[in-house]
Amino acid sequence: MKYVDQTLVHKRMNSRVLKNNILKQVFLIATLFGLAVLAILIFRVVTQGIAWIDWNFLTGKLSTFPEKAGIMGAILGTSYLMLIVIPVTLIIGVGTAIYMELYAKKGKLQSFIATNISNLAGVPSIVYGLLGLTIFVRVMDFGNVVLAGGLTLSLLVLPIVIVAAQEAIRAVPGHLSEASYGMGATKWQTVKKIILPAALPGIITGAILAVSRAIGETAPLTVLGIPAFLLPFPEGIFDTFTALPMQIYYWTLDASLVDEYAYLAAATIIVLLVLLFILNAIAVIIRNKFQQRY
Amino acid sequence: MTTLTEDKHAYSGSTNNRVVYDTKDLNLWYGQTHALKDINLSIYEKEVTAIIGPSGCGKSTFIKTLNRMVELVPTVSTSGTITYNDKSILDKTFKVEDLRTQVGMVFQKPNPFPKSIYDNITYGPKIHGIRSKKVLDEIVERSLRGASIWDEVKDRLKENAYGLSGGQQQRLCIARCLAIEPEVILMDEPTSALDPKSTLRIEELVQELKKEYSIIIVTHNMQQAARISDKTAFFLNGEVVEYDKTDTIFTTPSDNRTEDYISGRFG
Amino acid sequence: MTTLTEDKHAYSGSTNNRVVYDTKDLNLWYGQTHALKDINLSIYEKEVTAIIGPSGCGKSTFIKTLNRMVELVPTVSTSGTITYNDKSILDKTFKVEDLRTQVGMVFQKPNPFPKSIYDNITYGPKIHGIRSKKVLDEIVERSLRGASIWDEVKDRLKENAYGLSGGQQQRLCIARCLAIEPEVILMDEPTSALDPKSTLRIEELVQELKKEYSIIIVTHNMQQAARISDKTAFFLNGEVVEYDKTDTIFTTPSDNRTEDYISGRFG
Amino acid sequence: GGSDSEEENNDSEDASSESANAEGDSESAELEGNVVIDGSGTVYPLMQRLAEEYMVNEQEGVSVEVSRAGTSAGFERFLAEDGTDFNDASRLIKDEEKAKAEELGIDIMEIKVALDGLTIVTNPENEWATELTEDQVKGIFMGEYTNWSDINPDWPEEKIQTYGPNENHGTYEFFYENILEEQDLVSDINLQQDYSTLVTLVAEDKNAIGFFGFGYYDNNQDKVNAVGIDFGEGAVTPSLETIGEEGPYANFTRPVFTYLNVGMAEEKAQVLDYAKFVAEEANTFAGETGFAPIPDEEAQAQLEEIEGIE
Amino acid sequence: MTTNSGSEKKSAVNVREMIAEKKRKRNFSALTEKIIPILLLIIASISILTTVGIIYTLLSEAFEFFKRIPIWEFISGTVLKPLSQEPEFGLLPLLNGTIISSVIAMLVAGPIGIMSAVYLSEYASEKVRKTLKPLLEILAGIPTIVYGFFAFTFVTPVIRAVFPAVEATNILSPGLVMGVMIIPMIASLSEDAMTSVPNSMREGALALGATKLETTFKVVIPAALSGIISSFVLGISRAIGETMIVTIASGSSKNFTFDITQSMQTMTAYIVEVSGGEAPAGSTIYYSLYAVALTLFVFTLIMNLLARYVSRKFREEY
Ligand SMILES: Nc1ncnc2c1ncn2[C@@H]1O[C@H](COP(=O)(O)OP(=O)(O)OP(=O)(O)O)[C@@H](O)[C@H]1O
Ligand SMILES: Nc1ncnc2c1ncn2[C@@H]1O[C@H](COP(=O)(O)OP(=O)(O)OP(=O)(O)O)[C@@H](O)[C@H]1O
Ligand SMILES: [Mg+2]
Ligand SMILES: [Mg+2]
């Protein structure tokens, strides 16, 4: 006795195959949807903002007059922030990763730290803002200066760097460290001379991704109380500052006061996006160029 | 085969060399797995000692125990003693770095560092504090000559070691090991990833090296053991079934498991 | 060995079965690699056809071509024709799903779905539109009985298939394949991941199944081919060197490459 | 305003700042350090403008930071140890705040910088409610009328949607305290933190009626309509001319202030200098940022009071 | 040749001796070896300190808040009027705004994300996958302030052009844009989960005559379910924590409503609003900030732990 009726199977086959083919197109469209939004977003921003970008805009001081306004202060502010974020996250992030991957004994402490890191990665950035406000601005009394902002952003992106560094270290083949130990090298010598250099491209890629996250972060800075209007350029980490995303935020808010502020916001977004694309391109280049053959 | 072993018989059996390694009731566990069982072996200076046996019998484990590399696996525990030059090396107080400086190791897969050839060789001397450029240059040349790869690479010392062929890489690894002038060289199937021609060169090199160094070599290839070693230990399931002069093992083994293995009946 | 083949000779040679598969000048390339070269083979109904040959000779490629699974590799291109029950199946217009419903396949590594045993078996019937619980239950029992695993699993049909042993998993995969009542079953080294005991059960099962199904089996194990097959094709470098009754191949091969292979001189 | 008028403004500023320079030559020593200002978002456009003017034309070495947390929030920052130097306020300081200042020993000085006209705005499509009496405005915002037709049967029978800045803003407090006389606002009023949102909301909602400072109306005349208010003598629409403590729009006129921490001014020369600058120049820039100037005499008196610090 | 070098060796440097000598002098390296792990542990504990800092900051200030406003009143209150003369601190309007915006976001990101993942892992050729995936990931890298701007100046007007009833600030538009932002996260993580399903599983299904679609939905997705679910949970936690998009595009009305055409405030936007320039210390409003932040933190913590739990629990064995 046959349960599977081949003629019936055959009949249903057409609709099944058709369904497959139709849904394939649906899935493709879904994939392209995100890209279409991306294209619209970029198109909108560029058409609104591109006309406002000129030398004066890039190098000038802030102004209440749209034609005079420049974003050098914000660019410098963002740069100073990164000057803190990069070393701080690299030192803490790589240190933590080395500890977790190479020194920590498998056990409660190690898994506690690991859980903790993955939780920190999910804490909303605005909460980091409150942390920064309480700890750096108030308790440590730095005020709303670059240092406070930089440290706040550092903590925020730290999990990204840690995870990237952990992965990079894990990817270093064991036979390299074995060779080093086999020569009588100590653990730290092996870490310093073999493991870290081999993991470096991965670490740098992670750091760049972290930096590009930090560059665009606005929420924590709004909580820190960054001045809305500030002309002088920051000259050090103890100066008050404004940053590119904050400038975008304030101009967006004030578009009702002066219509052109919306275009300035768009122009600033272009600058920010270009910065991000450059950073990501560097990350990709590093990843491709320094990929070691083992 | 017989010709080869008899050839060597001449100087391997006659010399009455000093013992460099001596293991007493050595046992080793990976967690619950009993990987080495009551190993008692004496290994002699300036000889080639081959370790043979089927896969998983504990050959690698054994030679990694000799320089305590096996401890990189966190679950490892040992009992018994190993003395190296009359010092007990399994004591936790014994500095593994010192031991590993005197006992070099060559691995199955060539594992040069992703650095230049020059930096590969000087890695060992440098970590041990040798900084002088002149001395380092000398060490590089001497080690590369010692591993008979000098002529092939002398013009490209600054190039990345990964540009070399597999066989060259393995000789580079041997050179890297010679650079710190160890007394003993441990080799874990150094030719198993290589083509026959490269294998031959390494085998010749081993013959050359044993004038200066004591060599312990793990191999899957019985012909190789027969060709190059003075003594052979046959491992099975973590035990030493038989340990004797190589020609004895290959011609008149006293244990029939050895005979079975050598004649290819298992493994 | 000889006894076994002769045993079968009785009914394999005598029946004059219908041709199910017929390949004409079949060629296949993976990108530039020419993996199958001018294959001309006729495969008969209700026989066991064994495909043997050294690693990389194209055995898997060949049977995957028979149900067009080989097309999952994007670089594949073919020429020539394969007719299955007189229909040309290599035409792009031919629905692979249809073909695969009539031609079941069992893989080297048992690959049950991570679902219950019951769901594994009913997967096929369900996608083909069978919904009735009663019918499905019956199919499950019959398929599992057909793969002689019913007694072992009948009390745990709701349990995950990954709780079964390797041999049981493989029989489950055969049962899964039987559930859609194919005409042909392709097997790609179905026992190579199994222990000898499980292998024996599968071999017995194949003998059982050929009463109902045409079976094409790839195997590395020549004894196996000799034991269970009616016809044997010997592949070498993508070509069919020889194709004949199994006992002919194993006793009086006409090509000496076949003889070399069977006598273990290469591969 | 197009860029033309802006150009004109520029010219006039240059002229005025030059004259300011000439006047204050004797004390125009190079100053540095910073001046920290927080407070009202309503006053922010004017203060931002003044700050820019000061930094560009007066004292390049001084950094004037202007924030905009809102009047009340600003006072919290102002009345604290190491607090801000100035706090902009769109209402008078409250008694509690004064008490707190005394408690902390902070000596504060009130500087009236300009006059704002609380503007009632509607959607441009709203062609009926172009004029309302003061009482109707109150009624609307206190929830006495639900539909437009409740006010005038000729008007649409549609629900009135009320909007306003939230309690963070002095504008709200002025409206609540001075216009509604502390009676509760209608419960479903849509209160917003950001003026841009507010403007958009009114601009997009046909049945909207909202209130905010004149400056926000002034900049968005194309998006919202100002309602003429009848205070008993006919409808008056707010403008720089009608706004004034004695003017026809007086009932809806309120002064805006900045409060100076006198201690800071004594301590830091740049703070004092900036206070003088504000007192002197506020009237110059009030108009272009949507405020009416205060009477000159009053301005002069304030300036003298500030000069009396030191 | 080698013999030569052997004799040279005697005449030249003696490395063994040099090493032995250096070793005697360089005892400090033993110290380094001891210090380094301790130093690294200290560095690693900074991440713990951060958590402690967050919890301490939030708890201590929130505690002050709950002294003034009973916790139950906070959690169950439907009215939020922090600045009014008779302030009321009900969490529900914010909770509502947060949940609704996250739900909208997930309604966009969930289906589209998973469909993209299916396309990329099951249908697309290697080449297409390699181009589309990084392009899609650009979406995840765009700063949220840019999305906020986009939602407010583009998406809202477009929605209102089609549905005039929608308010100028509403929860719908930021919810949708947040969804777009989360698409790549779900697509990418789900795709990873699906690609790691062994091919033998697909072959098993295809060999039974299943279409690709049937294989995907009945075999691949169930097998990858743990990864897919945890990508969803992570997406939700991202949506809950997202700040700038809602701050800019949803306004600050504290409506307790389920009408997505209206303006609502999320917990994150409340924090931005109230902290304004710099939060005035000491007032109840100031403390309410931390009470809300604490709630937010607890929410995302639960989500993160859930994601971990899910990916461990639902992992199918194969
Ligand atoms: N890291 C480890 N953890 C647990 N067990 C291990 C580990 N390494 C090896 N073993 C076990 O110890 C035994 C000996 O392994 P070992 O690698 O020494 O064998 P071997 O003789 O070198 O084999 P091969 O010839 O395959 O290299 C084996 O049973 C192996 O499974
Ligand atoms: N996906 C692929 N892409 C490219 N070449 C392939 C692919 N699969 C197989 N080949 C090549 O095709 C040839 C035949 O491979 P096939 O897997 O059919 O051999 P086989 O006889 O089944 O070998 P084995 O006994 O090892 O399974 C080999 O040379 C192999 O390298
Ligand atoms: Mg080994
Ligand atoms: Mg195969």
PDB file of C-alpha atoms in Angstrom, chain D residues 9-196:
ATOM      1  CA  ASN D   9      21.806  94.133  11.085  1.00  0.00           C
ATOM      2  CA  ASN D  10      25.443  93.365  10.750  1.00  0.00           C
ATOM      3  CA  ASP D  11      26.192  96.883   9.719  1.00  0.00           C
ATOM      4  CA  SER D  12      24.276  98.340  12.548  1.00  0.00           C
ATOM      5  CA  GLU D  13      26.011  96.036  15.019  1.00  0.00           C
ATOM      6  CA  ASP D  14      29.383  97.001  13.798  1.00  0.00           C
ATOM      7  CA  ALA D  15      28.511 100.587  14.228  1.00  0.00           C
ATOM      8  CA  SER D  16      27.118 100.095  17.671  1.00  0.00           C
ATOM      9  CA  SER D  17      29.976  97.975  18.892  1.00  0.00           C
ATOM     10  CA  GLU D  18      32.431 100.517  17.645  1.00  0.00           C
ATOM     11  CA  SER D  19      30.670 103.168  19.602  1.00  0.00           C
ATOM     12  CA  ALA D  20      30.681 100.881  22.606  1.00  0.00           C
ATOM     13  CA  ASN D  21      34.390 100.513  22.154  1.00  0.00           C
ATOM     14  CA  ALA D  22      34.902 104.213  21.960  1.00  0.00           C
ATOM     15  CA  GLU D  23      32.960 104.730  25.125  1.00  0.00           C
ATOM     16  CA  GLY D  24      34.709 102.075  27.125  1.00  0.00           C
ATOM     17  CA  ASP D  25      38.226 102.543  25.814  1.00  0.00           C
ATOM     18  CA  SER D  26      39.656 103.313  29.213  1.00  0.00           C
ATOM     19  CA  GLU D  27      38.724  99.906  30.638  1.00  0.00           C
ATOM     20  CA  SER D  28      39.075  97.688  27.595  1.00  0.00           C
ATOM     21  CA  ALA D  29      41.962  95.710  28.984  1.00  0.00           C
ATOM     22  CA  GLU D  30      42.411  92.244  27.532  1.00  0.00           C
ATOM     23  CA  LEU D  31      40.334  89.937  29.660  1.00  0.00           C
ATOM     24  CA  GLU D  32      40.231  86.169  29.707  1.00  0.00           C
ATOM     25  CA  GLY D  33      38.535  83.310  31.500  1.00  0.00           C
ATOM     26  CA  ASN D  34      35.000  82.215  31.069  1.00  0.00           C
ATOM     27  CA  VAL D  35      31.485  83.302  31.825  1.00  0.00           C
ATOM     28  CA  VAL D  36      28.932  80.578  32.407  1.00  0.00           C
ATOM     29  CA  ILE D  37      25.294  81.254  31.654  1.00  0.00           C
ATOM     30  CA  ASP D  38      22.359  78.926  31.953  1.00  0.00           C
ATOM     31  CA  GLY D  39      18.630  79.334  32.263  1.00  0.00           C
ATOM     32  CA  SER D  40      15.667  80.220  30.164  1.00  0.00           C
ATOM     33  CA  GLY D  41      15.329  78.883  26.659  1.00  0.00           C
ATOM     34  CA  THR D  42      13.175  81.919  25.884  1.00  0.00           C
ATOM     35  CA  VAL D  43      15.952  84.340  26.672  1.00  0.00           C
ATOM     36  CA  TYR D  44      18.552  82.055  25.119  1.00  0.00           C
ATOM     37  CA  PRO D  45      18.420  83.509  21.579  1.00  0.00           C
ATOM     38  CA  LEU D  46      19.128  86.989  22.869  1.00  0.00           C
ATOM     39  CA  MET D  47      21.839  85.868  25.252  1.00  0.00           C
ATOM     40  CA  GLN D  48      23.455  83.741  22.617  1.00  0.00           C
ATOM     41  CA  ARG D  49      23.464  86.704  20.273  1.00  0.00           C
ATOM     42  CA  LEU D  50      24.983  88.948  22.924  1.00  0.00           C
ATOM     43  CA  ALA D  51      27.580  86.353  23.786  1.00  0.00           C
ATOM     44  CA  GLU D  52      28.651  86.042  20.195  1.00  0.00           C
ATOM     45  CA  GLU D  53      28.828  89.797  19.810  1.00  0.00           C
ATOM     46  CA  TYR D  54      30.890  90.081  22.960  1.00  0.00           C
ATOM     47  CA  MET D  55      33.321  87.386  22.029  1.00  0.00           C
ATOM     48  CA  VAL D  56      33.755  88.499  18.445  1.00  0.00           C
ATOM     49  CA  ASN D  57      33.970  92.237  18.921  1.00  0.00           C
ATOM     50  CA  GLU D  58      34.784  92.934  22.539  1.00  0.00           C
ATOM     51  CA  GLN D  59      36.848  90.363  24.324  1.00  0.00           C
ATOM     52  CA  GLU D  60      38.210  87.594  22.226  1.00  0.00           C
ATOM     53  CA  GLY D  61      39.943  86.003  25.178  1.00  0.00           C
ATOM     54  CA  VAL D  62      36.781  85.460  27.131  1.00  0.00           C
ATOM     55  CA  SER D  63      34.644  82.414  26.633  1.00  0.00           C
ATOM     56  CA  VAL D  64      30.968  82.961  27.249  1.00  0.00           C
ATOM     57  CA  GLU D  65      29.182  79.615  27.520  1.00  0.00           C
ATOM     58  CA  VAL D  66      25.444  79.786  27.146  1.00  0.00           C
ATOM     59  CA  SER D  67      23.253  76.852  28.108  1.00  0.00           C
ATOM     60  CA  ARG D  68      19.496  76.583  28.100  1.00  0.00           C
ATOM     61  CA  ALA D  69      18.234  74.251  30.775  1.00  0.00           C
ATOM     62  CA  GLY D  70      15.168  76.353  31.516  1.00  0.00           C
ATOM     63  CA  THR D  71      14.536  79.058  34.078  1.00  0.00           C
ATOM     64  CA  SER D  72      13.894  76.794  37.064  1.00  0.00           C
ATOM     65  CA  ALA D  73      16.534  74.254  36.270  1.00  0.00           C
ATOM     66  CA  GLY D  74      18.896  77.112  35.624  1.00  0.00           C
ATOM     67  CA  PHE D  75      18.243  78.581  39.051  1.00  0.00           C
ATOM     68  CA  GLU D  76      19.143  75.266  40.610  1.00  0.00           C
ATOM     69  CA  ARG D  77      22.500  75.475  38.932  1.00  0.00           C
ATOM     70  CA  PHE D  78      22.852  79.150  39.665  1.00  0.00           C
ATOM     71  CA  LEU D  79      22.080  78.858  43.342  1.00  0.00           C
ATOM     72  CA  ALA D  80      24.779  76.373  44.162  1.00  0.00           C
ATOM     73  CA  GLU D  81      28.357  76.397  45.227  1.00  0.00           C
ATOM     74  CA  ASP D  82      30.509  77.021  42.191  1.00  0.00           C
ATOM     75  CA  GLY D  83      27.331  77.737  40.335  1.00  0.00           C
ATOM     76  CA  THR D  84      26.815  79.582  37.096  1.00  0.00           C
ATOM     77  CA  ASP D  85      27.605  83.281  36.752  1.00  0.00           C
ATOM     78  CA  PHE D  86      24.335  84.295  35.177  1.00  0.00           C
ATOM     79  CA  ASN D  87      20.930  82.767  35.059  1.00  0.00           C
ATOM     80  CA  ASP D  88      18.522  83.801  32.347  1.00  0.00           C
ATOM     81  CA  ALA D  89      14.946  83.921  33.518  1.00  0.00           C
ATOM     82  CA  SER D  90      11.704  84.504  31.726  1.00  0.00           C
ATOM     83  CA  ARG D  91      10.029  85.268  35.055  1.00  0.00           C
ATOM     84  CA  LEU D  92      10.951  86.981  38.286  1.00  0.00           C
ATOM     85  CA  ILE D  93      12.952  85.080  40.821  1.00  0.00           C
ATOM     86  CA  LYS D  94      10.712  83.320  43.317  1.00  0.00           C
ATOM     87  CA  ASP D  95      10.777  83.781  47.043  1.00  0.00           C
ATOM     88  CA  GLU D  96      12.038  80.257  47.629  1.00  0.00           C
ATOM     89  CA  GLU D  97      14.869  80.901  45.257  1.00  0.00           C
ATOM     90  CA  LYS D  98      15.710  84.156  46.981  1.00  0.00           C
ATOM     91  CA  ALA D  99      15.697  82.374  50.291  1.00  0.00           C
ATOM     92  CA  LYS D 100      18.046  79.765  48.967  1.00  0.00           C
ATOM     93  CA  ALA D 101      20.404  82.445  47.677  1.00  0.00           C
ATOM     94  CA  GLU D 102      20.472  84.034  51.102  1.00  0.00           C
ATOM     95  CA  GLU D 103      21.072  80.730  52.736  1.00  0.00           C
ATOM     96  CA  LEU D 104      24.064  80.124  50.494  1.00  0.00           C
ATOM     97  CA  GLY D 105      25.222  83.699  50.911  1.00  0.00           C
ATOM     98  CA  ILE D 106      24.928  84.393  47.222  1.00  0.00           C
ATOM     99  CA  ASP D 107      24.379  88.033  46.440  1.00  0.00           C
ATOM    100  CA  ILE D 108      22.338  88.332  43.291  1.00  0.00           C
ATOM    101  CA  MET D 109      21.492  91.213  41.020  1.00  0.00           C
ATOM    102  CA  GLU D 110      18.513  91.296  38.715  1.00  0.00           C
ATOM    103  CA  ILE D 111      19.124  92.648  35.232  1.00  0.00           C
ATOM    104  CA  LYS D 112      16.097  93.212  33.088  1.00  0.00           C
ATOM    105  CA  VAL D 113      17.265  92.543  29.555  1.00  0.00           C
ATOM    106  CA  ALA D 114      14.202  92.861  27.366  1.00  0.00           C
ATOM    107  CA  LEU D 115      10.457  92.581  27.111  1.00  0.00           C
ATOM    108  CA  ASP D 116       8.643  89.628  25.683  1.00  0.00           C
ATOM    109  CA  GLY D 117       5.090  89.482  24.480  1.00  0.00           C
ATOM    110  CA  LEU D 118       3.342  86.278  25.292  1.00  0.00           C
ATOM    111  CA  THR D 119       1.898  85.390  21.951  1.00  0.00           C
ATOM    112  CA  ILE D 120      -1.194  83.312  21.389  1.00  0.00           C
ATOM    113  CA  VAL D 121      -0.814  81.449  18.132  1.00  0.00           C
ATOM    114  CA  THR D 122      -3.072  79.415  15.924  1.00  0.00           C
ATOM    115  CA  ASN D 123      -2.806  77.411  12.780  1.00  0.00           C
ATOM    116  CA  PRO D 124      -2.759  79.439   9.542  1.00  0.00           C
ATOM    117  CA  GLU D 125      -5.852  77.556   8.410  1.00  0.00           C
ATOM    118  CA  ASN D 126      -7.721  78.834  11.397  1.00  0.00           C
ATOM    119  CA  GLU D 127      -9.649  81.677   9.859  1.00  0.00           C
ATOM    120  CA  TRP D 128     -12.132  82.127  12.652  1.00  0.00           C
ATOM    121  CA  ALA D 129     -10.237  82.751  15.846  1.00  0.00           C
ATOM    122  CA  THR D 130      -8.093  85.616  14.648  1.00  0.00           C
ATOM    123  CA  GLU D 131      -9.160  87.726  17.567  1.00  0.00           C
ATOM    124  CA  LEU D 132      -9.987  86.660  21.107  1.00  0.00           C
ATOM    125  CA  THR D 133     -10.694  88.495  24.283  1.00  0.00           C
ATOM    126  CA  GLU D 134      -8.410  88.044  27.254  1.00  0.00           C
ATOM    127  CA  ASP D 135     -11.150  86.089  29.031  1.00  0.00           C
ATOM    128  CA  GLN D 136     -11.689  83.802  26.058  1.00  0.00           C
ATOM    129  CA  VAL D 137      -7.989  82.998  26.080  1.00  0.00           C
ATOM    130  CA  LYS D 138      -8.189  82.138  29.757  1.00  0.00           C
ATOM    131  CA  GLY D 139     -11.307  80.096  29.164  1.00  0.00           C
ATOM    132  CA  ILE D 140      -9.685  78.132  26.392  1.00  0.00           C
ATOM    133  CA  PHE D 141      -6.610  77.259  28.395  1.00  0.00           C
ATOM    134  CA  MET D 142      -8.564  76.499  31.538  1.00  0.00           C
ATOM    135  CA  GLY D 143     -10.779  74.077  29.702  1.00  0.00           C
ATOM    136  CA  GLU D 144     -14.004  76.017  29.868  1.00  0.00           C
ATOM    137  CA  TYR D 145     -14.500  75.591  26.157  1.00  0.00           C
ATOM    138  CA  THR D 146     -14.131  72.206  24.544  1.00  0.00           C
ATOM    139  CA  ASN D 147     -15.079  73.037  20.969  1.00  0.00           C
ATOM    140  CA  TRP D 148     -14.557  76.204  19.008  1.00  0.00           C
ATOM    141  CA  SER D 149     -18.305  76.436  18.668  1.00  0.00           C
ATOM    142  CA  ASP D 150     -18.569  76.799  22.436  1.00  0.00           C
ATOM    143  CA  ILE D 151     -16.992  80.217  22.068  1.00  0.00           C
ATOM    144  CA  ASN D 152     -18.865  81.313  19.026  1.00  0.00           C
ATOM    145  CA  PRO D 153     -21.630  79.234  17.466  1.00  0.00           C
ATOM    146  CA  ASP D 154     -20.420  80.267  14.015  1.00  0.00           C
ATOM    147  CA  TRP D 155     -17.104  78.597  14.606  1.00  0.00           C
ATOM    148  CA  PRO D 156     -16.482  74.948  13.746  1.00  0.00           C
ATOM    149  CA  GLU D 157     -17.754  72.295  16.035  1.00  0.00           C
ATOM    150  CA  GLU D 158     -14.353  70.844  16.462  1.00  0.00           C
ATOM    151  CA  LYS D 159     -12.272  70.192  19.517  1.00  0.00           C
ATOM    152  CA  ILE D 160      -9.814  72.854  20.525  1.00  0.00           C
ATOM    153  CA  GLN D 161      -6.277  71.503  20.882  1.00  0.00           C
ATOM    154  CA  THR D 162      -4.160  73.456  23.348  1.00  0.00           C
ATOM    155  CA  TYR D 163      -0.378  73.625  23.327  1.00  0.00           C
ATOM    156  CA  GLY D 164       2.288  75.262  25.370  1.00  0.00           C
ATOM    157  CA  PRO D 165       5.817  75.022  26.693  1.00  0.00           C
ATOM    158  CA  ASN D 166       6.170  72.767  29.704  1.00  0.00           C
ATOM    159  CA  GLU D 167       6.757  73.740  33.317  1.00  0.00           C
ATOM    160  CA  ASN D 168      10.481  73.858  32.783  1.00  0.00           C
ATOM    161  CA  HIS D 169       9.977  77.204  31.083  1.00  0.00           C
ATOM    162  CA  GLY D 170       9.411  80.604  32.648  1.00  0.00           C
ATOM    163  CA  THR D 171       6.893  81.207  29.891  1.00  0.00           C
ATOM    164  CA  TYR D 172       4.672  78.557  31.391  1.00  0.00           C
ATOM    165  CA  GLU D 173       4.992  80.047  34.834  1.00  0.00           C
ATOM    166  CA  PHE D 174       4.211  83.528  33.588  1.00  0.00           C
ATOM    167  CA  PHE D 175       1.163  82.233  31.814  1.00  0.00           C
ATOM    168  CA  TYR D 176       0.047  80.230  34.817  1.00  0.00           C
ATOM    169  CA  GLU D 177       0.730  82.859  37.430  1.00  0.00           C
ATOM    170  CA  ASN D 178       0.052  86.136  35.684  1.00  0.00           C
ATOM    171  CA  ILE D 179      -2.536  85.329  33.071  1.00  0.00           C
ATOM    172  CA  LEU D 180      -4.460  82.404  34.520  1.00  0.00           C
ATOM    173  CA  GLU D 181      -3.887  83.736  38.022  1.00  0.00           C
ATOM    174  CA  GLU D 182      -2.845  80.321  39.251  1.00  0.00           C
ATOM    175  CA  GLN D 183      -5.906  78.495  38.096  1.00  0.00           C
ATOM    176  CA  ASP D 184      -5.306  75.050  36.654  1.00  0.00           C
ATOM    177  CA  LEU D 185      -4.670  74.561  32.986  1.00  0.00           C
ATOM    178  CA  VAL D 186      -6.886  72.267  30.990  1.00  0.00           C
ATOM    179  CA  SER D 187      -5.722  68.750  31.726  1.00  0.00           C
ATOM    180  CA  ASP D 188      -5.161  67.582  28.181  1.00  0.00           C
ATOM    181  CA  ILE D 189      -2.940  70.469  27.152  1.00  0.00           C
ATOM    182  CA  ASN D 190       0.060  69.331  25.169  1.00  0.00           C
ATOM    183  CA  LEU D 191       3.123  70.705  26.944  1.00  0.00           C
ATOM    184  CA  GLN D 192       6.451  70.477  25.191  1.00  0.00           C
ATOM    185  CA  GLN D 193      10.020  70.954  26.145  1.00  0.00           C
ATOM    186  CA  ASP D 194      11.233  72.120  22.768  1.00  0.00           C
ATOM    187  CA  TYR D 195       9.930  75.177  21.047  1.00  0.00           C
ATOM    188  CA  SER D 196      10.652  73.776  17.641  1.00  0.00           C
TER     189      SER D 196
END
